[in-house]
Amino acid sequence: MKIIKNGTLVTSSKVFKSDILIENEVIKAIGVNFDEKGCEVIDASGCLVFPAAVDVHTHFDLDVGNGVRSVDDFTQGSISAACGGVCTIVDHMAFGPVGCDLTHQPKVYHEKTDGKTYIDYSFHGTIQHVNDDILNQMQDLVDMGITSFKLYTTYGFKLSESEILSVLKRARELGVTITVHCEDDDMVSYAKEELIKQNKILPKYHPESRPDLCEEASVQNLISLSKLVQGSKLYVVHLSTKGGLEALKKERLTQNKNIHVETCSQYLVFDDSYYKNDNALKYTMSPPLRKKTDIEALWEGIRDGFVDVIATDHCPFNLNKEKQRGKDNFLKCPGGAPGVEERFRVVYTEGVAKGRIGLEKFVEVMCENPARIFGVKNKGSLTPGYDADIIIYNPNEKDILKHSDLHGSVDYSLYEGFEIQGKIKKVFLRGEMIVEDNQFLKHTPSGKFLHRMIEKN
Ligand SMILES: [Zn+2]
């Protein structure tokens, strides 16, 4: 048994001084004056004690074709995540071969992950085409513990509106959540063509190829589709625009409480002026970075409860290798950026330390909501009976974020040189200390596949 003593605990509803008693991987009790006999006592004086973070949008070992894959595999990626206070990920799986069954990618991903991952994990199913077999196979994935699916409105495997409607109808029957990448593909194609005609293909033009209106239009369309199939559970991934948020807000206020919203740390920190410097390739991701007004709208959305989750869309490619494919033409640059190790401290600094959100809201969007929305049982909260996934954080230390201190495989950080308020002192996965003072301590990858449940409303 272990006792974490003298810390200040943070939940989504309160901040209070208390101790935590841990037994058999689980939080047994929260209180004071526990009998310390036979217990290992960990002193958390002066520190905040958080539930470990949950990142429900990562792309480890993502095969994007043409011999390119994201550079963190599940082993190194999970070490990096753990050092950033993340004990649970739900990874968005890559597209499989054209026409493959829905069950194809989970098999591939179990091979990539089982016995090789240091934190607990699950996957979102990927729907890349639709027919009766695929709709039936959604049940097979639910039986495997995969209770959410991703679909795209852009890229090669985008679904048509009628296909999306079939998926929403089936999702409603099964009670699963459909996550959607919202960008209007025709509008993106038009914007790209216009840029190509003007020979504007250097990396700095990337944001102009995916204007904010593409996201807003696609969100608006999804809302319309969801009205035809009422009652299906939706989740918009990596929302980046004020316009998209306004549309979702209106919908949530009027009737549909079943649309959840995610943004990612980079959209809360950087605006599109970052494309003007020499490192535009670092920020080549879809959707692209937006304006300051979008950033402020997203923070406001978090405060008001319209943005439920802050994730990362962690999808790392080396700046000096894979990203260089786009140095003369952004269309050839693999889209994506790292962030799984940086998110917790960056959002703490930008959100809590700068007074944009309170500690309770921080825990809600970083830990509790992502676990709850995706049916990840017993994670994301300091609650008796839950897994003892815990971060001890000293809010009084200051740090400068340096890529050289991180543990992932990629060769840069978006947040290089950021002044960080606070330091992660210790991280526990199911009661076992796996990180201390930025050292990863574990030797065997004992991360578990999390069989998720259908979350009832
Ligand atoms: Zn993604």
Coordinates of C-alpha atoms and ligand atoms in Angstrom, one line a residue:
M1 CA 0.0 0.0 0.0
K2 CA 1.0 3.6 -0.6
I3 CA 0.0 6.9 0.8
I4 CA 0.4 10.2 -1.1
K5 CA 0.5 12.7 1.8
N6 CA 0.1 16.4 2.3
G7 CA -0.8 17.3 -1.3
T8 CA -3.5 19.5 -2.7
L9 CA -5.9 17.3 -4.7
V10 CA -7.6 18.6 -7.8
T11 CA -10.9 17.2 -9.2
S12 CA -13.3 18.8 -11.6
S13 CA -15.4 20.0 -8.7
K14 CA -13.0 21.0 -6.0
V15 CA -9.4 21.7 -4.8
F16 CA -8.7 20.4 -1.3
K17 CA -5.9 19.2 0.9
S18 CA -6.1 15.5 1.5
D19 CA -4.1 12.3 1.3
I20 CA -4.6 9.3 -1.0
L21 CA -4.4 5.7 0.0
I22 CA -3.5 3.4 -2.8
E23 CA -3.9 -0.4 -2.8
N24 CA -3.6 -2.9 -5.6
E25 CA -3.3 -0.4 -8.4
V26 CA -6.4 1.5 -7.3
I27 CA -7.3 4.6 -5.2
K28 CA -8.7 2.9 -2.1
A29 CA -9.5 6.0 -0.2
I30 CA -9.1 9.8 0.0
G31 CA -8.9 11.3 3.4
V32 CA -6.5 12.0 6.3
N33 CA -4.9 10.1 9.2
F34 CA -4.5 6.8 7.3
D35 CA -2.6 4.2 9.3
E36 CA 0.9 4.4 7.8
K37 CA 2.1 1.0 9.1
G38 CA 3.5 -1.1 6.3
C39 CA 2.8 1.7 3.8
E40 CA 5.2 3.5 1.5
V41 CA 4.6 7.2 2.2
I42 CA 5.1 9.7 -0.6
D43 CA 5.3 13.4 0.5
A44 CA 3.5 15.8 -1.8
S45 CA 3.9 18.9 0.4
G46 CA 3.6 22.1 -1.6
C47 CA 2.4 20.2 -4.7
L48 CA -0.8 19.8 -6.6
V49 CA -2.0 16.2 -7.0
F50 CA -3.8 15.6 -10.3
P51 CA -5.3 12.5 -12.0
A52 CA -3.0 11.5 -14.8
A53 CA -4.0 13.0 -18.1
V54 CA -5.9 11.3 -20.8
D55 CA -5.1 12.0 -24.5
V56 CA -7.9 10.8 -26.7
H57 CA -6.3 12.0 -30.0
T58 CA -2.9 10.6 -30.8
H59 CA -1.4 9.0 -33.9
F60 CA 1.5 6.8 -32.9
D61 CA 3.2 4.8 -35.6
L62 CA 0.8 6.2 -38.2
D63 CA 1.3 4.9 -41.7
V64 CA 0.5 7.8 -44.0
G65 CA 1.6 6.0 -47.2
N66 CA 4.6 6.7 -49.5
G67 CA 6.9 5.1 -47.0
V68 CA 6.2 7.7 -44.4
R69 CA 5.0 7.0 -40.8
S70 CA 4.8 9.1 -37.7
V71 CA 8.1 8.6 -35.9
D72 CA 6.9 7.7 -32.4
D73 CA 6.0 4.0 -32.2
F74 CA 3.8 2.9 -29.2
T75 CA 6.9 2.1 -27.1
Q76 CA 8.7 5.4 -27.4
G77 CA 5.5 7.3 -27.7
S78 CA 4.1 5.9 -24.5
I79 CA 7.3 6.7 -22.7
S80 CA 7.1 10.2 -23.9
A81 CA 3.4 10.5 -23.0
A82 CA 4.1 9.1 -19.5
C83 CA 6.8 11.7 -18.9
G84 CA 4.2 14.3 -19.9
G85 CA 1.8 13.0 -17.3
V86 CA -0.4 11.0 -19.6
C87 CA -1.3 7.5 -18.5
T88 CA -4.1 6.8 -21.0
I89 CA -4.3 7.3 -24.8
V90 CA -7.0 6.6 -27.3
D91 CA -5.2 6.4 -30.6
H92 CA -6.8 7.2 -33.9
M93 CA -5.8 4.3 -36.1
A94 CA -4.5 4.8 -39.7
F95 CA -6.5 3.9 -42.8
G96 CA -6.1 0.3 -43.8
P97 CA -5.8 -1.1 -47.4
V98 CA -8.5 0.0 -49.7
G99 CA -11.7 -2.0 -49.1
C100 CA -10.5 -3.7 -45.9
D101 CA -12.8 -4.9 -43.2
L102 CA -13.4 -2.7 -40.2
T103 CA -11.7 -5.5 -38.1
H104 CA -8.5 -5.2 -40.1
Q105 CA -6.9 -2.3 -38.4
P106 CA -7.6 -3.3 -34.8
K107 CA -5.6 -6.5 -35.5
V108 CA -2.7 -4.5 -37.0
Y109 CA -2.8 -2.2 -34.0
H110 CA -2.9 -4.9 -31.4
E111 CA 0.3 -6.2 -33.0
K112 CA 1.9 -2.8 -32.7
T113 CA 0.8 -2.3 -29.1
D114 CA 0.3 -5.4 -27.0
G115 CA 3.3 -6.0 -24.8
K116 CA 5.0 -2.9 -26.3
T117 CA 3.2 0.0 -24.6
Y118 CA 4.0 1.6 -21.3
I119 CA 0.7 3.3 -20.6
D120 CA -2.9 2.1 -20.9
Y121 CA -4.4 2.5 -24.3
S122 CA -7.3 2.0 -26.6
F123 CA -8.2 2.8 -30.3
H124 CA -10.9 4.6 -32.2
G125 CA -12.2 2.6 -35.1
T126 CA -11.6 4.1 -38.6
I127 CA -14.5 4.1 -41.1
Q128 CA -13.0 4.5 -44.5
H129 CA -15.8 3.2 -46.7
V130 CA -19.4 2.2 -46.0
N131 CA -21.5 -0.8 -46.9
D132 CA -23.6 -3.3 -45.0
D133 CA -20.6 -5.4 -44.0
I134 CA -18.9 -2.4 -42.5
L135 CA -22.0 -1.3 -40.6
N136 CA -22.4 -4.9 -39.2
Q137 CA -18.7 -5.0 -38.3
M138 CA -19.2 -1.9 -36.1
Q139 CA -20.8 -4.4 -33.6
D140 CA -17.6 -6.6 -33.8
L141 CA -15.5 -3.6 -32.8
V142 CA -17.8 -2.8 -29.9
D143 CA -17.4 -6.4 -28.7
M144 CA -13.6 -5.9 -28.9
G145 CA -14.0 -2.8 -26.6
I146 CA -13.8 -0.2 -29.3
T147 CA -16.8 2.0 -28.8
S148 CA -15.9 5.1 -31.0
F149 CA -15.2 5.5 -34.6
K150 CA -13.6 8.2 -36.7
L151 CA -14.7 9.4 -40.1
Y152 CA -13.3 12.1 -42.4
T153 CA -15.0 14.7 -44.5
T154 CA -11.7 15.3 -46.4
Y155 CA -8.7 13.3 -47.6
G156 CA -8.8 10.2 -49.8
F157 CA -11.1 8.2 -47.6
K158 CA -13.7 10.9 -47.1
L159 CA -17.3 9.8 -46.7
S160 CA -20.2 11.1 -48.7
E161 CA -23.2 12.6 -46.9
S162 CA -25.3 9.5 -47.5
E163 CA -22.5 7.3 -46.1
I164 CA -22.2 9.6 -43.0
L165 CA -26.0 9.3 -42.5
S166 CA -25.8 5.5 -42.6
V167 CA -23.0 5.5 -40.1
L168 CA -24.9 7.9 -37.8
K169 CA -28.0 5.7 -37.9
R170 CA -26.0 2.6 -37.1
A171 CA -24.1 4.4 -34.4
R172 CA -27.4 5.4 -32.8
E173 CA -28.5 1.8 -32.7
L174 CA -25.2 0.7 -31.1
G175 CA -24.8 3.8 -28.8
V176 CA -21.3 4.4 -30.0
T177 CA -19.7 7.8 -30.5
I178 CA -18.7 9.0 -34.0
T179 CA -15.8 11.4 -34.1
V180 CA -15.5 13.6 -37.2
H181 CA -12.7 15.4 -38.9
C182 CA -14.6 18.4 -40.2
E183 CA -13.2 20.2 -43.3
D184 CA -15.2 20.7 -46.4
D185 CA -13.2 18.8 -49.0
D186 CA -14.5 20.7 -52.1
M187 CA -13.6 24.0 -50.5
V188 CA -10.2 22.8 -49.6
S189 CA -9.6 21.5 -53.1
Y190 CA -10.7 24.8 -54.6
A191 CA -8.4 26.8 -52.3
K192 CA -5.5 24.5 -53.1
E193 CA -6.1 24.8 -56.9
E194 CA -6.1 28.6 -56.6
L195 CA -2.8 28.6 -54.8
I196 CA -1.3 26.2 -57.3
K197 CA -2.4 28.4 -60.2
Q198 CA -0.6 31.3 -58.5
N199 CA 2.4 29.1 -57.8
K200 CA 1.9 29.8 -54.1
I201 CA 3.2 26.4 -52.8
L202 CA 5.9 27.3 -50.3
P203 CA 5.1 26.1 -46.7
K204 CA 4.0 29.5 -45.6
Y205 CA 0.9 29.2 -47.9
H206 CA -0.3 26.0 -46.1
P207 CA -3.0 27.8 -44.0
E208 CA -4.5 29.5 -47.1
S209 CA -5.2 26.0 -48.5
R210 CA -7.5 25.2 -45.6
P211 CA -9.3 28.5 -44.6
D212 CA -11.4 28.7 -41.5
L213 CA -14.6 28.6 -43.6
C214 CA -13.8 25.1 -44.7
E215 CA -14.1 23.9 -41.1
E216 CA -17.1 26.1 -40.3
A217 CA -19.0 24.8 -43.4
S218 CA -18.2 21.2 -42.6
V219 CA -19.3 21.6 -39.0
Q220 CA -22.5 23.2 -40.1
N221 CA -23.2 20.4 -42.5
L222 CA -22.5 17.8 -39.8
I223 CA -25.0 19.5 -37.6
S224 CA -27.6 19.4 -40.4
L225 CA -26.9 15.7 -41.0
S226 CA -27.2 15.0 -37.2
K227 CA -30.7 16.5 -37.3
L228 CA -31.8 13.9 -39.8
V229 CA -30.5 11.1 -37.5
Q230 CA -31.3 12.5 -34.1
G231 CA -29.8 10.9 -31.1
S232 CA -26.5 9.8 -32.5
K233 CA -23.5 10.8 -30.4
L234 CA -21.0 13.0 -32.2
Y235 CA -17.6 14.4 -31.3
V236 CA -15.8 17.0 -33.4
V237 CA -12.1 16.5 -33.3
H238 CA -9.4 19.2 -33.3
L239 CA -11.8 22.2 -33.6
S240 CA -9.8 25.2 -34.5
T241 CA -12.1 28.1 -35.5
K242 CA -14.4 30.6 -33.8
G243 CA -16.9 30.1 -36.6
G244 CA -17.1 26.3 -36.1
L245 CA -17.4 26.8 -32.4
E246 CA -20.2 29.4 -32.8
A247 CA -22.2 26.9 -34.9
L248 CA -21.7 24.1 -32.3
K249 CA -22.5 26.4 -29.4
K250 CA -25.8 27.3 -31.1
E251 CA -26.7 23.7 -31.6
R252 CA -25.8 22.7 -28.1
L253 CA -27.8 25.5 -26.6
T254 CA -30.9 24.8 -28.7
Q255 CA -31.3 21.1 -28.6
N256 CA -28.5 18.7 -29.3
K257 CA -26.5 17.9 -26.2
N258 CA -24.9 14.9 -28.0
I259 CA -22.2 16.8 -29.9
H260 CA -19.0 17.0 -28.0
V261 CA -16.1 19.2 -29.0
E262 CA -12.4 18.8 -28.8
T263 CA -9.6 21.3 -29.5
C264 CA -5.9 20.7 -29.3
S265 CA -3.2 22.5 -27.3
Q266 CA -1.5 24.0 -30.4
Y267 CA -4.7 25.8 -31.4
L268 CA -4.8 27.4 -28.0
V269 CA -1.3 28.7 -28.2
F270 CA -0.1 29.6 -31.7
D271 CA -1.6 31.8 -34.3
D272 CA -1.0 31.8 -38.0
S273 CA 1.8 34.3 -37.8
Y274 CA 4.0 31.2 -37.1
Y275 CA 3.8 30.4 -40.8
K276 CA 5.7 33.5 -41.6
N277 CA 8.9 32.4 -40.1
D278 CA 11.4 30.0 -41.5
N279 CA 9.9 27.1 -39.6
A280 CA 6.5 27.0 -41.3
L281 CA 7.0 23.2 -41.9
K282 CA 6.9 22.6 -38.1
Y283 CA 3.3 23.9 -38.1
T284 CA 2.1 22.2 -41.2
M285 CA -0.9 20.4 -39.8
S286 CA -4.6 20.1 -40.7
P287 CA -6.5 22.1 -39.7
P288 CA -3.8 24.9 -39.7
L289 CA -3.2 27.4 -37.0
R290 CA -5.7 30.3 -37.0
K291 CA -6.0 33.9 -35.8
K292 CA -5.8 35.3 -32.3
T293 CA -9.6 35.8 -32.3
D294 CA -10.0 32.0 -32.8
I295 CA -7.6 31.3 -29.9
E296 CA -9.5 33.6 -27.6
A297 CA -12.9 32.1 -28.7
L298 CA -11.6 28.6 -28.0
W299 CA -10.5 29.5 -24.5
E300 CA -13.9 31.1 -23.9
G301 CA -15.5 27.9 -25.2
I302 CA -13.5 25.9 -22.7
R303 CA -14.6 28.2 -19.8
D304 CA -18.2 28.1 -20.9
G305 CA -18.2 24.3 -21.2
F306 CA -18.7 24.1 -25.0
V307 CA -15.3 22.7 -25.6
D308 CA -15.2 19.5 -23.7
V309 CA -11.7 18.2 -24.3
I310 CA -8.2 19.4 -25.0
A311 CA -6.2 16.7 -26.8
T312 CA -3.1 16.9 -29.0
D313 CA -3.5 15.2 -32.4
H314 CA 0.0 14.1 -31.7
C315 CA 1.4 13.1 -35.1
P316 CA 5.2 13.6 -35.2
F317 CA 7.4 13.8 -38.2
N318 CA 11.0 14.9 -38.1
L319 CA 11.6 18.4 -39.2
N320 CA 14.9 17.5 -40.7
K321 CA 13.6 14.4 -42.5
E322 CA 9.9 13.7 -43.3
K323 CA 8.8 17.3 -43.1
Q324 CA 11.5 18.4 -45.6
R325 CA 9.5 16.7 -48.3
G326 CA 7.4 19.8 -48.2
K327 CA 10.2 22.4 -48.2
D328 CA 9.4 23.6 -51.7
N329 CA 5.8 22.5 -51.8
F330 CA 3.6 22.2 -48.7
L331 CA 1.3 19.8 -50.5
K332 CA 4.1 17.2 -50.1
C333 CA 4.6 17.8 -46.4
P334 CA 3.2 15.1 -44.0
G335 CA 0.7 17.0 -41.9
G336 CA 1.0 16.8 -38.1
A337 CA 3.0 17.8 -35.1
P338 CA 4.1 16.4 -31.8
G339 CA 2.6 17.4 -28.4
V340 CA 1.7 14.4 -26.2
E341 CA 4.5 15.1 -23.8
E342 CA 4.2 18.9 -23.8
R343 CA 0.4 19.2 -23.5
F344 CA -0.1 19.0 -19.7
R345 CA 2.5 21.6 -18.8
V346 CA 1.7 23.9 -21.7
V347 CA -2.0 24.0 -21.0
Y348 CA -1.3 24.3 -17.3
T349 CA 0.9 27.3 -18.0
E350 CA -1.3 29.0 -20.7
G351 CA -4.5 28.1 -19.0
V352 CA -4.2 27.9 -15.2
A353 CA -1.1 30.0 -14.5
K354 CA -2.2 32.7 -16.9
G355 CA -5.6 32.8 -15.3
R356 CA -7.7 31.7 -18.3
I357 CA -9.1 28.6 -16.6
G358 CA -9.3 27.3 -13.0
L359 CA -7.7 24.1 -11.8
E360 CA -11.1 22.3 -11.8
K361 CA -11.7 23.1 -15.4
F362 CA -8.2 22.0 -16.3
V363 CA -8.8 18.6 -14.8
E364 CA -12.2 18.4 -16.5
V365 CA -10.9 19.0 -20.0
M366 CA -7.5 17.2 -19.7
C367 CA -8.5 14.1 -17.7
E368 CA -12.2 13.6 -16.7
N369 CA -14.2 14.5 -19.8
P370 CA -12.0 12.6 -22.3
A371 CA -12.3 9.5 -20.1
R372 CA -16.0 9.8 -19.6
I373 CA -17.0 10.7 -23.2
F374 CA -15.1 7.7 -24.6
G375 CA -16.2 5.2 -21.9
V376 CA -12.7 4.7 -20.5
K377 CA -13.6 3.2 -17.2
N378 CA -12.0 4.3 -13.9
K379 CA -9.6 6.8 -15.4
G380 CA -9.2 10.6 -15.3
S381 CA -10.4 11.3 -11.8
L382 CA -9.1 11.1 -8.2
T383 CA -12.0 9.0 -7.0
P384 CA -12.0 5.9 -4.7
G385 CA -12.2 2.8 -6.9
Y386 CA -10.5 4.5 -9.9
D387 CA -7.1 3.5 -11.1
A388 CA -4.3 5.2 -9.2
D389 CA -3.0 7.1 -12.2
I390 CA -1.7 10.2 -10.5
I391 CA 0.6 13.2 -11.2
I392 CA 2.4 15.1 -8.4
Y393 CA 3.0 18.6 -9.8
N394 CA 5.0 21.4 -8.1
P395 CA 3.3 24.6 -9.3
N396 CA 6.0 26.8 -7.9
E397 CA 8.9 25.6 -9.9
K398 CA 9.7 27.3 -13.3
D399 CA 11.1 25.6 -16.3
I400 CA 12.1 26.3 -19.9
L401 CA 10.7 23.7 -22.2
K402 CA 13.5 22.2 -24.2
H403 CA 13.3 19.5 -26.9
S404 CA 16.4 17.9 -25.4
D405 CA 14.5 17.2 -22.2
L406 CA 11.7 15.3 -24.0
H407 CA 11.5 11.6 -24.5
G408 CA 9.9 11.1 -27.9
S409 CA 11.5 10.2 -31.2
V410 CA 10.9 13.4 -33.1
D411 CA 13.6 16.0 -33.6
Y412 CA 11.7 19.2 -32.5
S413 CA 9.1 20.7 -30.2
L414 CA 6.6 23.3 -31.2
Y415 CA 7.0 24.7 -27.7
E416 CA 10.8 25.1 -27.7
G417 CA 11.9 27.8 -25.3
F418 CA 8.4 28.2 -23.7
E419 CA 8.5 29.3 -20.1
I420 CA 6.7 26.7 -18.1
Q421 CA 5.1 27.2 -14.8
G422 CA 5.4 24.1 -12.6
K423 CA 7.1 20.8 -12.9
I424 CA 5.9 17.2 -13.0
K425 CA 7.6 15.6 -10.1
K426 CA 6.2 12.1 -10.2
V427 CA 3.8 10.1 -12.3
F428 CA 2.0 6.9 -11.1
L429 CA 0.4 4.4 -13.4
R430 CA -2.0 2.2 -11.5
G431 CA -0.1 2.9 -8.3
E432 CA 3.4 2.3 -9.6
M433 CA 5.7 5.3 -9.9
I434 CA 6.9 5.3 -13.6
V435 CA 8.3 8.9 -13.8
E436 CA 10.3 10.9 -11.3
D437 CA 12.0 14.2 -12.0
N438 CA 11.8 13.7 -15.8
Q439 CA 13.4 10.2 -15.6
F440 CA 11.4 7.3 -17.0
L441 CA 11.7 4.5 -14.5
K442 CA 9.8 1.5 -15.9
H443 CA 11.5 -1.4 -17.6
T444 CA 8.7 -3.6 -18.8
P445 CA 5.9 -2.3 -21.0
S446 CA 2.9 -3.3 -18.9
G447 CA 0.4 -0.9 -20.5
K448 CA -3.1 -2.5 -20.8
F449 CA -5.6 -2.4 -23.6
L450 CA -8.7 -0.8 -22.2
H451 CA -11.9 -2.5 -23.1
R452 CA -14.2 0.5 -23.3
M453 CA -17.8 0.6 -22.5
I454 CA -20.7 2.3 -24.1
E455 CA -21.3 5.5 -22.2
K456 CA -25.0 5.9 -21.5
N457 CA -26.3 9.5 -21.4
Ligands
ZN1 ZN -5.8 13.4 -35.9

